[in-house]
Structures are given as C-alpha cells and as structure tokens.
Coordinates of C-alpha atoms in Angstrom, one line a residue:
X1 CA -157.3 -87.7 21.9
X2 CA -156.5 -90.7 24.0
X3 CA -155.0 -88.7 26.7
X4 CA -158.1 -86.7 26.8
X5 CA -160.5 -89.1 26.8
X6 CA -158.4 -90.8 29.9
X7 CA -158.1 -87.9 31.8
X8 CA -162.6 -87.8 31.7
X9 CA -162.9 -91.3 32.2
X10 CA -160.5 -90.9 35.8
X11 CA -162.5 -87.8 36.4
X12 CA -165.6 -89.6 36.4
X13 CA -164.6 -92.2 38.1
X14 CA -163.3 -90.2 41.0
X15 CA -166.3 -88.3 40.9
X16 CA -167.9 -91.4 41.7
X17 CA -165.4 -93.3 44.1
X18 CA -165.5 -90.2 46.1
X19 CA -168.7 -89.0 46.5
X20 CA -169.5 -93.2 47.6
X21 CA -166.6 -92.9 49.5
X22 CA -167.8 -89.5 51.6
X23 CA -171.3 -91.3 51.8
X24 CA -170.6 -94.9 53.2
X25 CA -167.5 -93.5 55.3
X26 CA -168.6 -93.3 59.0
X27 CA -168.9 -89.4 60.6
X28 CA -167.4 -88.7 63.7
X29 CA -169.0 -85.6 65.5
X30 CA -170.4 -84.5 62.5
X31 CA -167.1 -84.7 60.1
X32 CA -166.2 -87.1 57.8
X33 CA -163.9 -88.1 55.2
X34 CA -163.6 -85.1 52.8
X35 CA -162.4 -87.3 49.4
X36 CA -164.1 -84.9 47.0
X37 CA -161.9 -82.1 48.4
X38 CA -159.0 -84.0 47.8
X39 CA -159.8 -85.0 44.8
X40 CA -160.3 -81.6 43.6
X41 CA -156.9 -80.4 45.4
X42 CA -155.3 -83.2 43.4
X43 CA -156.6 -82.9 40.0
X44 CA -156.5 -79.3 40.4
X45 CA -152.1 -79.8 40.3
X46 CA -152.3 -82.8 38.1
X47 CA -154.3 -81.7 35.4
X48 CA -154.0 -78.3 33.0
X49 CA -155.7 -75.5 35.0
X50 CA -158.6 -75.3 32.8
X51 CA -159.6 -78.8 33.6
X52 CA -158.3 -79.0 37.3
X53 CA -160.9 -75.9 37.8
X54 CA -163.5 -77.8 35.9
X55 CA -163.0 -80.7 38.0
X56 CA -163.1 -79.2 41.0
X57 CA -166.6 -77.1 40.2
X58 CA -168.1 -80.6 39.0
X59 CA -166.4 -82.0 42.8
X60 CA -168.6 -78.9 44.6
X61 CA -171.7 -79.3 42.8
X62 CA -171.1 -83.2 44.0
X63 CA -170.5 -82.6 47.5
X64 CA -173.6 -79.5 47.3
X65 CA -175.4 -82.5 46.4
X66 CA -174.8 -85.1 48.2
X67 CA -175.2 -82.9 51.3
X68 CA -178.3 -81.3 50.6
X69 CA -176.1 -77.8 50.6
X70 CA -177.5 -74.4 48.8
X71 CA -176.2 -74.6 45.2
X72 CA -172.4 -73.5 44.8
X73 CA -171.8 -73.2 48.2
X74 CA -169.0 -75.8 48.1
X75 CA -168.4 -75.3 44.4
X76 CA -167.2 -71.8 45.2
X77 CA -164.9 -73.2 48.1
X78 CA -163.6 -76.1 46.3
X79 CA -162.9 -73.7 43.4
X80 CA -161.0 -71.4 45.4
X81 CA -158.6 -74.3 47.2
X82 CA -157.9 -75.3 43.5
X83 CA -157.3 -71.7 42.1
X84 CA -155.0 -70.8 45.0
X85 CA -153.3 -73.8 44.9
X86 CA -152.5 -73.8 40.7
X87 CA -151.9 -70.0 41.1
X88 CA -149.3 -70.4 44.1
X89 CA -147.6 -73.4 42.2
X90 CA -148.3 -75.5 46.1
X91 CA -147.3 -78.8 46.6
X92 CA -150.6 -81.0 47.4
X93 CA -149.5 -80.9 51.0
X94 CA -150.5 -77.5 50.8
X95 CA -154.0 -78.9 50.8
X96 CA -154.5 -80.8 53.9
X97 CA -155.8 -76.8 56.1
X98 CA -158.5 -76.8 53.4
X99 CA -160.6 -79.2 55.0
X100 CA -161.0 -77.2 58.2
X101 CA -161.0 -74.6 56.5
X102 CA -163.9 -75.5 54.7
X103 CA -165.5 -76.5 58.4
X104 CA -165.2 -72.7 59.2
X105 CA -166.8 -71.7 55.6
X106 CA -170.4 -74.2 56.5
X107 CA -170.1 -72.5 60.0
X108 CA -170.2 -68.9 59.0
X109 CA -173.3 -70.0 56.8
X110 CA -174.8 -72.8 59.1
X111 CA -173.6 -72.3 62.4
X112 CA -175.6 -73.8 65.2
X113 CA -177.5 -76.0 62.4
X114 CA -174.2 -78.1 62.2
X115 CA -173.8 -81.6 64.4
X116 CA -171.6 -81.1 66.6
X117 CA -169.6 -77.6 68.1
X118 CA -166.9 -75.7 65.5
X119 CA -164.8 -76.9 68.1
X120 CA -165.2 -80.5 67.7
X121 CA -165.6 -80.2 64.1
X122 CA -162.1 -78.4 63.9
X123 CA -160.2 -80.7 66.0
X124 CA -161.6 -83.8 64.2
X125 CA -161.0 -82.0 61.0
X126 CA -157.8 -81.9 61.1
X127 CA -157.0 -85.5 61.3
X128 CA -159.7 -86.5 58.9
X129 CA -158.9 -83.7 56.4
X130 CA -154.3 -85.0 55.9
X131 CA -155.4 -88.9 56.2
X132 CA -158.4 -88.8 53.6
X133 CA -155.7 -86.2 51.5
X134 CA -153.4 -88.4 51.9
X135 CA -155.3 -91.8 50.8
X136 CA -156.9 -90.1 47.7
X137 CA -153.3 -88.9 46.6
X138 CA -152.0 -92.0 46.7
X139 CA -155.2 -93.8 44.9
X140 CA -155.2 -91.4 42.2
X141 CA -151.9 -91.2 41.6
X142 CA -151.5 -95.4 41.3
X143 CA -154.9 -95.0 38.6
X144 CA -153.1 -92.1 36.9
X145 CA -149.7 -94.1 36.7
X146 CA -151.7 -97.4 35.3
X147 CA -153.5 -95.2 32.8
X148 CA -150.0 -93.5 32.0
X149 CA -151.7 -89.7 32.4
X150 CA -147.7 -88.6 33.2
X151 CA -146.7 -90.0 29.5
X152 CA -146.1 -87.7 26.5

C-alpha cells in the first residue's frame, strides 16, 4: 500500500513539475521543452503497464490543456509513444524521435496555424526533445531512488 500510494504522489507531482516546467520554459520558434512527453515515456517503462498508460493519458489530457489543444489529441499520441515503447520492451532512449514526432502529428492537424515552419519546428525539435528526455530521466529517476520505487 505504501508503494502505491508513492508511485501517485510522484505521479502527481510530475504532473505538476512538468506541465510548470513546459509553461515557464522559454519557446524557441514555436517549440519548447516537451517534459510531459518524457515524463510519460519514462513512467510508461518504470511503472506496470497499466499505470505507465494511465499516466501517460493523465500527461496528454495535461499537455491538451495547457495548450488549448482539441481534447485527446495529445492523449492519443502520448498513449501511443508509451504503448509502443512497453510493448517493444525499448530502452528510454528509444524515446527521444517522439518529440518530433509529435511536431509532425500537430502539423497534419494544425499546419499553417502553428508558429513557426515544420521545418524549423523539426530541426529545433530534435535538440529540445533528447535534452528535455534527458533531464526529466535523470530527475525522476533521483525522486524515484529517494522514495525507493526500485525496492521490493
């Protein structure tokens, strides 16, 4: 009971951290820092698959809202990213195309309603998408480690 009541307390917080983090981050030709991606990528292989695909439905319906997107539009995507990912068996490196990945996805819905040109927004992607995978990792692995998720 411990262990689960962990694992929702870090989900909420990362929840939070990362949706503030998306927000106050600054956007460079219309991309930023995609943490709630990564945080779904992660929890999706951290967690059992039940509640790394729950997480990473709550992490859409987050980003959705925080970017005044059409309800489950990044749900669906982040959804996906964690299914392929547990179903593969991936490492989280895996992870880091998602992000322009998911630049393609808004551009097949949005496409000149986006800042900036797909162009742009794929070769800032890129970048953004492995360092921002990258940092989240590594935060939510140290919070996981000082809450002792990996104990039996």
């Amino acid at each position: 009971m411990k262990k689960e009541l962990a694992s929702l307390a870090i989900a909420f917080f990362a929840l939070a951290f990362c949706g503030a983090a998306e927000e106050l981050c600054p956007k460079a030709f219309g991309v930023g820092a995609p943490a709630l991606l990564a945080a779904a990528a992660y929890m999706s292989l951290r967690r059992p698959p039940v509640e790394g695909l729950l997480f990473a439905a709550a992490a859409g319906f987050a980003e959705d809202a925080l970017s005044s997107l059409p309800f489950a539009m990044s749900a669906c995507f982040f959804v996906a990213v964690a299914a392929v990912l547990r179903g593969f068996k991936l490492p989280l490196a895996f992870a880091a195309p998602a992000y322009p990945a998911y630049q393609i996805w808004l551009w097949m819905w949005f496409g000149s309603e986006l800042n900036g040109s797909i162009f742009m927004r794929m070769a800032m992607s890129v970048p953004a998408g492995a360092a921002t995978l990258f940092a989240v990792a590594w935060a939510l692995l140290y919070v996981d480690g000082k809450a002792a998720m990996d104990e039996a």
